[in-house]
CSV table of C-alpha atoms and ligand atoms in Angstrom, one decimal:
chain,number,residue,atom,x,y,z
I,4,UNK,CA,0.0,0.0,0.1
I,5,UNK,CA,1.3,3.5,-1.0
I,6,UNK,CA,2.2,6.1,1.8
I,7,UNK,CA,-0.5,8.2,0.4
I,8,UNK,CA,-2.9,5.7,1.0
I,9,UNK,CA,-1.9,5.0,4.7
I,10,UNK,CA,-1.9,8.9,4.9
I,11,UNK,CA,-5.3,9.0,4.0
I,12,UNK,CA,-6.4,6.0,6.5
I,13,UNK,CA,-4.8,7.8,9.4
I,14,UNK,CA,-6.3,11.2,8.4
I,15,UNK,CA,-10.0,9.7,7.8
I,16,UNK,CA,-9.8,8.0,11.3
I,17,UNK,CA,-8.3,11.2,12.6
I,18,UNK,CA,-12.0,13.0,11.8
I,19,UNK,CA,-13.9,10.3,13.3
I,20,UNK,CA,-13.6,11.1,17.1
I,21,UNK,CA,-16.9,12.6,17.5
I,22,UNK,CA,-18.9,9.7,15.3
I,23,UNK,CA,-17.0,7.1,17.4
I,24,UNK,CA,-18.3,8.9,20.9
I,25,UNK,CA,-21.6,8.6,19.3
I,26,UNK,CA,-21.9,5.1,18.9
I,27,UNK,CA,-20.1,4.5,21.8
I,28,UNK,CA,-22.7,6.4,23.7
I,29,UNK,CA,-25.4,4.1,21.8
I,30,UNK,CA,-23.8,1.0,22.3
I,31,UNK,CA,-23.2,1.5,26.4
I,32,UNK,CA,-26.8,2.8,26.6
I,33,UNK,CA,-28.0,-0.8,25.3
I,34,UNK,CA,-28.1,-2.8,28.4
I,35,UNK,CA,-26.0,-6.3,27.4
I,36,UNK,CA,-25.4,-8.6,30.4
I,37,UNK,CA,-24.0,-12.1,29.4
I,38,UNK,CA,-27.8,-13.5,30.5
I,39,UNK,CA,-29.6,-10.7,28.7
I,40,UNK,CA,-30.1,-12.4,25.1
I,41,UNK,CA,-32.2,-9.4,23.5
I,42,UNK,CA,-29.7,-6.9,24.6
I,43,UNK,CA,-26.7,-8.7,23.3
I,44,UNK,CA,-28.5,-9.2,19.9
I,45,UNK,CA,-29.7,-5.5,20.2
I,46,UNK,CA,-25.9,-4.6,20.5
I,47,UNK,CA,-25.3,-6.6,17.2
I,48,UNK,CA,-28.4,-5.5,15.3
I,49,UNK,CA,-27.2,-1.7,16.0
I,50,UNK,CA,-23.7,-2.6,14.8
I,51,UNK,CA,-25.0,-4.6,11.8
I,52,UNK,CA,-27.0,-1.6,10.7
I,53,UNK,CA,-23.9,0.5,10.9
I,54,UNK,CA,-21.7,-1.8,8.9
I,55,UNK,CA,-24.2,-2.9,6.3
I,56,UNK,CA,-24.7,0.9,5.7
I,57,UNK,CA,-21.0,1.4,5.2
I,58,UNK,CA,-20.9,-1.4,2.7
I,59,UNK,CA,-19.9,-4.1,4.8
I,60,UNK,CA,-22.1,-7.5,4.8
I,61,UNK,CA,-22.3,-9.1,8.4
I,62,UNK,CA,-23.2,-12.8,8.6
I,63,UNK,CA,-25.4,-13.7,11.8
I,64,UNK,CA,-25.0,-16.8,14.1
I,65,UNK,CA,-28.3,-16.9,16.2
I,66,UNK,CA,-28.2,-18.6,19.2
I,67,UNK,CA,-31.3,-19.9,21.3
I,68,UNK,CA,-30.1,-19.2,24.5
I,69,UNK,CA,-27.7,-16.1,24.6
I,70,UNK,CA,-27.3,-13.7,22.1
I,71,UNK,CA,-25.8,-14.4,18.6
I,72,UNK,CA,-22.4,-14.0,17.3
I,73,UNK,CA,-21.8,-12.0,14.2
I,74,UNK,CA,-19.1,-11.8,11.3
I,75,UNK,CA,-18.7,-8.9,9.5
I,76,UNK,CA,-17.0,-9.7,6.2
I,77,UNK,CA,-14.6,-7.5,4.0
I,78,UNK,CA,-12.9,-8.9,1.1
I,79,UNK,CA,-9.9,-7.8,0.2
I,80,UNK,CA,-9.7,-4.9,-2.5
I,81,UNK,CA,-8.0,-6.8,-5.1
I,82,UNK,CA,-9.8,-9.9,-4.7
I,83,UNK,CA,-7.0,-11.8,-3.0
I,84,UNK,CA,-8.3,-14.9,-1.2
I,85,UNK,CA,-5.5,-14.7,1.3
I,86,UNK,CA,-6.0,-15.8,5.0
I,87,UNK,CA,-8.2,-13.3,6.8
I,88,UNK,CA,-7.1,-10.8,9.9
I,89,UNK,CA,-9.7,-11.2,12.5
I,90,UNK,CA,-10.9,-8.1,14.6
I,91,UNK,CA,-12.6,-9.6,17.6
I,92,UNK,CA,-14.6,-8.2,20.4
I,93,UNK,CA,-17.5,-9.2,22.8
I,94,UNK,CA,-20.8,-7.6,23.0
I,95,UNK,CA,-21.8,-8.7,26.5
I,96,UNK,CA,-20.9,-7.1,29.8
I,97,UNK,CA,-20.9,-8.1,33.6
I,98,UNK,CA,-23.4,-5.9,34.6
I,99,UNK,CA,-27.2,-7.0,35.8
I,100,UNK,CA,-30.0,-5.3,34.1
I,101,UNK,CA,-31.0,-2.1,36.3
I,102,UNK,CA,-27.1,-0.9,36.1
I,103,UNK,CA,-27.7,1.6,33.1
I,104,UNK,CA,-30.5,3.4,35.2
I,105,UNK,CA,-28.1,3.9,38.1
I,106,UNK,CA,-25.5,5.3,35.9
I,107,UNK,CA,-25.9,5.6,32.3
I,108,UNK,CA,-23.2,6.7,29.6
I,109,UNK,CA,-21.4,9.7,30.9
I,110,UNK,CA,-18.4,11.8,29.6
I,111,UNK,CA,-16.8,14.1,32.0
I,112,UNK,CA,-13.7,15.5,30.0
I,113,UNK,CA,-11.7,13.0,28.4
I,114,UNK,CA,-13.2,10.1,30.6
I,115,UNK,CA,-16.5,8.4,29.8
I,116,UNK,CA,-18.2,6.2,32.1
I,117,UNK,CA,-20.9,3.7,31.9
I,118,UNK,CA,-21.4,-0.2,32.1
I,119,UNK,CA,-19.2,-1.9,29.7
I,120,UNK,CA,-17.8,1.6,28.2
I,121,UNK,CA,-14.4,0.2,28.4
I,122,UNK,CA,-14.9,-3.7,28.4
I,123,UNK,CA,-15.5,-3.7,25.8
I,124,UNK,CA,-18.0,-1.7,24.3
I,125,UNK,CA,-15.2,1.1,23.1
I,126,UNK,CA,-13.1,-1.9,21.4
I,127,UNK,CA,-16.2,-2.8,19.4
I,128,UNK,CA,-16.6,0.8,18.0
I,129,UNK,CA,-12.8,0.8,17.3
I,130,UNK,CA,-13.0,-2.2,15.5
I,131,UNK,CA,-15.9,-1.2,13.5
I,132,UNK,CA,-14.3,2.2,12.4
I,133,UNK,CA,-11.1,0.5,11.4
I,134,UNK,CA,-13.2,-2.0,9.3
I,135,UNK,CA,-15.0,1.2,7.8
I,136,UNK,CA,-11.9,3.2,6.7
I,137,UNK,CA,-10.4,-0.1,5.2
I,138,UNK,CA,-13.5,-0.7,3.2
I,139,UNK,CA,-13.3,2.9,2.1
I,140,UNK,CA,-9.3,2.8,0.9
I,141,UNK,CA,-8.9,-0.8,0.2
I,142,UNK,CA,-8.6,-3.7,2.7
I,143,UNK,CA,-5.3,-5.4,1.9
I,144,UNK,CA,-6.4,-8.9,2.7
I,145,UNK,CA,-9.7,-10.3,3.7
I,146,UNK,CA,-10.8,-8.9,7.3
I,147,UNK,CA,-13.5,-10.3,9.8
I,148,UNK,CA,-15.0,-8.5,12.3
I,149,UNK,CA,-16.1,-10.9,14.6
I,150,UNK,CA,-18.6,-9.9,17.6
I,151,UNK,CA,-19.3,-12.3,20.2
I,152,UNK,CA,-21.8,-12.8,22.7
I,153,UNK,CA,-20.9,-14.4,26.2
I,154,UNK,CA,-17.3,-13.8,26.9
I,155,UNK,CA,-17.8,-12.8,30.2
I,156,UNK,CA,-19.0,-16.3,31.1
I,157,UNK,CA,-16.3,-17.9,29.2
I,158,UNK,CA,-18.0,-18.1,25.9
I,159,UNK,CA,-20.0,-21.1,25.9
I,160,UNK,CA,-21.9,-20.4,22.7
I,161,UNK,CA,-19.2,-18.2,21.0
I,162,UNK,CA,-16.2,-20.3,21.6
I,163,UNK,CA,-16.7,-22.8,18.4
I,164,UNK,CA,-17.5,-19.7,16.2
I,165,UNK,CA,-14.5,-18.3,17.4
I,166,UNK,CA,-12.2,-21.2,17.0
I,167,UNK,CA,-13.8,-21.7,13.4
I,168,UNK,CA,-13.3,-18.2,12.4
I,169,UNK,CA,-9.6,-17.9,13.8
I,170,UNK,CA,-8.2,-21.2,12.8
I,171,UNK,CA,-7.0,-20.2,9.4
I,172,UNK,CA,-6.3,-16.5,10.3
I,173,UNK,CA,-3.3,-15.0,9.9
I,174,UNK,CA,-3.6,-12.8,13.1
I,175,UNK,CA,-6.0,-12.2,15.4
I,176,UNK,CA,-6.4,-8.8,17.2
I,177,UNK,CA,-8.9,-8.8,20.4
I,178,UNK,CA,-10.1,-5.5,21.5
I,179,UNK,CA,-10.0,-5.9,25.3
I,180,UNK,CA,-9.3,-2.7,26.9
I,181,UNK,CA,-5.8,-1.0,26.6
I,182,UNK,CA,-4.1,-1.0,29.8
I,183,UNK,CA,-3.7,2.3,31.7
I,184,UNK,CA,-0.1,2.7,30.7
I,185,UNK,CA,-1.0,2.1,27.1
I,186,UNK,CA,0.1,-1.1,26.9
I,187,UNK,CA,-1.5,-3.9,25.2
I,188,UNK,CA,-1.7,-7.2,26.6
I,189,UNK,CA,0.7,-10.2,25.5
I,190,UNK,CA,0.0,-13.1,28.3
I,191,UNK,CA,-3.2,-13.9,30.2
I,192,UNK,CA,-4.1,-16.4,32.3
I,193,UNK,CA,-6.6,-19.0,31.7
I,194,UNK,CA,-9.5,-20.2,33.9
I,195,UNK,CA,-12.0,-22.6,35.1
I,196,UNK,CA,-15.0,-21.7,36.6
I,197,UNK,CA,-16.8,-24.6,38.5
I,198,UNK,CA,-19.9,-24.9,40.3
I,199,UNK,CA,-19.8,-27.9,42.6
I,200,UNK,CA,-22.8,-29.5,44.2
I,201,UNK,CA,-22.3,-31.6,47.7
I,202,UNK,CA,-25.2,-33.6,49.0
I,203,UNK,CA,-25.3,-35.5,52.5
I,204,UNK,CA,-28.1,-36.5,54.4
I,205,UNK,CA,-30.7,-34.2,56.4
I,206,UNK,CA,-31.2,-34.8,60.1
I,207,UNK,CA,-32.7,-33.2,63.0
I,208,UNK,CA,-29.8,-31.7,64.7
I,209,UNK,CA,-30.9,-32.1,68.1
I,210,UNK,CA,-33.0,-35.6,68.2
I,211,UNK,CA,-31.0,-37.4,65.5
I,212,UNK,CA,-27.8,-35.8,64.5
I,213,UNK,CA,-26.0,-39.0,64.1
I,214,UNK,CA,-28.1,-40.1,61.3
I,215,UNK,CA,-27.3,-36.7,59.3
I,216,UNK,CA,-24.2,-36.5,57.0
I,217,UNK,CA,-23.3,-32.5,56.6
I,218,UNK,CA,-22.9,-31.3,53.0
I,219,UNK,CA,-21.6,-28.0,54.9
I,220,UNK,CA,-18.6,-30.0,56.8
I,221,UNK,CA,-17.6,-31.6,53.6
I,222,UNK,CA,-17.7,-28.7,51.4
I,223,UNK,CA,-15.8,-26.7,54.2
I,224,UNK,CA,-12.9,-29.8,54.0
I,225,UNK,CA,-12.7,-29.4,50.3
I,226,UNK,CA,-12.6,-25.5,50.6
I,227,UNK,CA,-9.6,-25.9,52.5
I,228,UNK,CA,-7.8,-28.0,50.4
I,229,UNK,CA,-8.9,-26.0,47.3
I,230,UNK,CA,-7.4,-23.1,48.7
I,231,UNK,CA,-3.9,-24.5,49.5
I,232,UNK,CA,-3.6,-25.1,46.1
I,233,UNK,CA,-2.7,-21.6,45.3
I,234,UNK,CA,0.8,-20.9,44.6
I,235,UNK,CA,1.8,-17.6,43.4
I,236,UNK,CA,5.1,-18.7,42.4
I,237,UNK,CA,3.7,-20.9,39.9
I,238,UNK,CA,1.2,-18.3,39.2
I,239,UNK,CA,-1.8,-20.6,40.2
I,240,UNK,CA,-4.8,-19.5,42.3
I,241,UNK,CA,-7.9,-21.2,43.6
I,242,UNK,CA,-10.8,-18.9,45.0
I,243,UNK,CA,-13.8,-20.2,46.0
I,244,UNK,CA,-16.0,-17.2,45.5
I,245,UNK,CA,-19.3,-18.3,46.3
I,246,UNK,CA,-20.7,-20.8,48.8
I,247,UNK,CA,-24.4,-21.7,49.4
I,248,UNK,CA,-25.9,-24.3,51.7
I,249,UNK,CA,-28.0,-25.7,54.5
I,250,UNK,CA,-31.8,-25.9,55.0
I,251,UNK,CA,-32.3,-24.5,58.6
I,252,UNK,CA,-30.3,-23.9,61.6
I,253,UNK,CA,-31.1,-26.9,63.4
I,254,UNK,CA,-31.3,-29.3,60.4
I,255,UNK,CA,-27.8,-31.3,59.4
I,256,UNK,CA,-27.0,-29.5,56.1
I,257,UNK,CA,-28.5,-32.0,52.9
I,258,UNK,CA,-26.9,-30.0,50.5
I,259,UNK,CA,-24.3,-27.3,49.7
I,260,UNK,CA,-23.1,-25.5,46.6
I,261,UNK,CA,-19.6,-23.3,45.7
I,262,UNK,CA,-18.6,-21.4,43.0
I,263,UNK,CA,-14.6,-22.2,42.3
I,264,UNK,CA,-12.5,-20.0,40.3
I,265,UNK,CA,-8.9,-21.6,39.3
I,266,UNK,CA,-6.5,-19.6,37.4
I,267,UNK,CA,-3.3,-20.9,35.7
I,268,UNK,CA,-0.5,-19.3,33.5
I,269,UNK,CA,0.3,-21.9,30.8
I,270,UNK,CA,-1.5,-25.2,29.3
I,271,UNK,CA,1.2,-27.4,31.1
I,272,UNK,CA,0.2,-26.2,34.2
I,273,UNK,CA,-3.6,-26.0,33.3
I,274,UNK,CA,-3.1,-29.8,33.2
I,275,UNK,CA,-1.6,-30.2,36.5
I,276,UNK,CA,-3.8,-27.7,38.6
I,277,UNK,CA,-7.0,-28.9,37.1
I,278,UNK,CA,-6.0,-32.5,37.9
I,279,UNK,CA,-5.6,-31.3,41.4
I,280,UNK,CA,-8.7,-30.1,41.8
I,281,UNK,CA,-10.8,-32.8,40.4
I,282,UNK,CA,-8.9,-34.9,42.7
I,283,UNK,CA,-10.4,-33.0,45.6
I,284,UNK,CA,-13.8,-32.6,44.1
I,285,UNK,CA,-14.1,-36.0,43.3
I,286,UNK,CA,-13.2,-37.1,46.9
I,287,UNK,CA,-15.6,-38.1,49.6
I,288,UNK,CA,-14.9,-36.5,52.9
I,289,UNK,CA,-17.8,-38.0,54.9
I,290,UNK,CA,-19.1,-41.5,54.2
I,291,UNK,CA,-22.5,-40.6,52.7
I,292,UNK,CA,-21.7,-37.4,50.9
I,293,UNK,CA,-21.3,-37.2,47.2
I,294,UNK,CA,-20.2,-34.5,44.9
I,295,UNK,CA,-20.7,-33.4,41.6
I,296,UNK,CA,-20.0,-30.5,39.1
I,297,UNK,CA,-23.1,-28.7,37.9
I,298,UNK,CA,-21.4,-26.5,35.5
I,299,UNK,CA,-17.9,-25.8,34.4
I,300,UNK,CA,-16.7,-23.2,31.9
I,301,UNK,CA,-12.7,-22.5,30.8
I,302,UNK,CA,-10.7,-20.0,29.2
I,303,UNK,CA,-7.5,-21.0,27.9
I,304,UNK,CA,-4.3,-19.2,28.9
I,305,UNK,CA,-2.8,-16.5,26.4
I,306,UNK,CA,0.9,-17.5,26.0
I,307,UNK,CA,2.9,-15.3,23.8
I,308,UNK,CA,4.8,-17.4,21.2
I,309,UNK,CA,7.3,-16.7,18.9
I,310,UNK,CA,4.7,-15.2,16.0
I,311,UNK,CA,2.7,-13.0,19.0
I,312,UNK,CA,6.0,-11.6,20.0
I,313,UNK,CA,6.6,-10.3,16.4
I,314,UNK,CA,3.0,-9.3,16.1
I,315,UNK,CA,3.7,-7.1,19.3
I,316,UNK,CA,6.7,-5.6,17.7
I,317,UNK,CA,4.7,-5.0,14.7
I,318,UNK,CA,2.2,-3.1,16.6
I,319,UNK,CA,4.6,-1.2,18.8
I,320,UNK,CA,6.4,0.2,15.5
I,321,UNK,CA,2.8,1.3,14.1
I,322,UNK,CA,2.0,3.3,17.4
I,323,UNK,CA,5.7,4.7,17.4
I,324,UNK,CA,5.4,6.1,14.1
I,325,UNK,CA,2.1,7.8,15.5
I,326,UNK,CA,3.8,9.2,18.0
I,327,UNK,CA,3.0,6.7,20.9
I,328,UNK,CA,6.6,5.5,22.1
I,329,UNK,CA,7.2,2.6,24.1
I,330,UNK,CA,4.1,0.2,23.8
I,331,UNK,CA,5.0,-2.8,24.8
I,332,UNK,CA,3.0,-6.0,26.4
I,333,UNK,CA,1.9,-6.7,29.8
I,334,UNK,CA,0.6,-9.7,31.7
I,335,UNK,CA,-2.7,-10.2,33.5
I,336,UNK,CA,-4.1,-12.6,35.5
I,337,UNK,CA,-7.9,-11.8,33.9
I,338,UNK,CA,-8.9,-14.4,31.0
I,339,UNK,CA,-10.5,-13.7,27.6
I,340,UNK,CA,-11.5,-15.0,24.2
I,341,UNK,CA,-7.7,-14.3,23.0
I,342,UNK,CA,-6.6,-17.6,24.6
I,343,UNK,CA,-8.6,-19.6,22.6
I,344,UNK,CA,-7.2,-18.2,19.2
I,345,UNK,CA,-3.5,-18.1,20.8
I,346,UNK,CA,-4.0,-22.0,21.4
I,347,UNK,CA,-5.1,-22.7,17.9
I,348,UNK,CA,-1.2,-21.4,17.3
I,349,UNK,CA,-3.0,-18.2,15.4
I,350,UNK,CA,-0.9,-15.3,16.1
I,351,UNK,CA,-2.8,-13.2,18.7
I,352,UNK,CA,-2.6,-9.5,20.2
I,353,UNK,CA,-5.2,-8.9,22.9
I,354,UNK,CA,-6.0,-5.4,24.7
I,355,UNK,CA,-5.6,-3.5,21.6
I,356,UNK,CA,-9.0,-1.5,22.6
I,357,UNK,CA,-9.2,2.1,23.7
I,358,UNK,CA,-7.4,2.4,27.3
I,359,UNK,CA,-9.7,1.8,30.3
I,360,UNK,CA,-9.7,0.3,33.5
I,361,UNK,CA,-11.4,-0.8,36.6
I,362,UNK,CA,-13.4,-3.2,34.4
I,363,UNK,CA,-16.2,-5.0,36.3
I,364,UNK,CA,-16.7,-2.6,38.8
I,365,UNK,CA,-19.0,0.6,39.1
I,366,UNK,CA,-15.7,2.8,38.7
I,367,UNK,CA,-15.1,1.7,34.8
I,368,UNK,CA,-13.6,4.3,32.8
I,369,UNK,CA,-12.5,4.7,29.4
I,370,UNK,CA,-10.2,7.4,27.8
I,371,UNK,CA,-12.1,8.5,24.6
I,372,UNK,CA,-8.9,10.5,23.6
I,373,UNK,CA,-7.4,7.1,22.7
I,374,UNK,CA,-10.5,6.0,20.5
I,375,UNK,CA,-8.9,7.6,17.4
I,376,UNK,CA,-5.0,6.9,18.1
I,377,UNK,CA,-5.7,3.0,19.0
I,378,UNK,CA,-7.8,2.7,15.9
I,379,UNK,CA,-5.1,4.4,13.9
I,380,UNK,CA,-2.3,2.0,15.4
I,381,UNK,CA,-4.4,-1.1,14.5
I,382,UNK,CA,-5.2,0.1,10.8
I,383,UNK,CA,-1.4,0.6,10.4
I,384,UNK,CA,-0.7,-2.8,11.9
I,385,UNK,CA,-2.9,-4.4,9.8
I,386,UNK,CA,-1.6,-2.9,6.7
I,387,UNK,CA,1.9,-4.2,7.9
I,388,UNK,CA,0.8,-7.7,8.7
I,389,UNK,CA,-1.0,-8.0,5.4
I,390,UNK,CA,2.1,-6.8,3.5
I,391,UNK,CA,4.5,-9.1,5.5
G,168,ZN,ZN1,-13.9,-8.0,28.1
């Protein structure tokens, strides 16, 4: 691509600040928690209308239980059928319905707030505008804008679609929020979310205590052992973040449940820690108690291989050319869809989105003055990757 064409793309994106903020406001003001199917679908329908008006057709992947996924498909301007570059982002948020009424989209100077503003509606806006700019000035290779539905609950419905789109891609850019330092994310921990049920036997705690089997006691013993698996040096953590159980204060508890979060830095360590966790979950602490896994979701870790490191270098050069010096990669314990694509061997860069912080809290913020520069850096990186 000529220098003039590159300059035209950068200048075009440079004029989109107001339009990007306007679309961001629209998206944040659609409530779209992971379990809010109609909300997630509404976010996608809004983006579909926007993209199709810009001449980019969208393929929908409807889902009965969760929101659907959507793939915006932009062919290469020269008609080349080479492997695509995927711009990925999730349309769901962690926030339950009703959050918006308490704190709708707001801007104070350069900072925007509202549920999902950084994680990751700003990233969706950025990807969408990059696609539009490359359609206008000529996509250097096929591009796929992949909009997913349920990342915040480990992508049970989106994962097969993500893997199918990313399998043969030459690169994946995942628009999770950029770090407050301006860095991207080059490594992420994997995670397993497990909902465990332990059953025992109910009995009157005064009249027939010996006949009972306490599910709470069995669960408590499991929790002690699970928490001992945390090893900061190895990078593994086990957190039982939710516990429920019992029937009444004077009944030996017949049932208890727990929500368990397990984190690990690599695929190898994943095998080890999940093996240890399963051993504890399957063990029967008290005769007559039983346990079973009710639900399980997994994120794979994002490990930085040679190709992903090269991708980060390409991005850093593009960013430096735009005046953003010293952009690097950071590790985080948070998990994301980028782990799935990296595990396929597809070079993956995460955290390409506009800069934000305090994700998953009421204090979430996004720096709207980074919408344009991050879009420009991504567009230049795409051009370089396609050329190389
Ligand atoms: Zn996210």
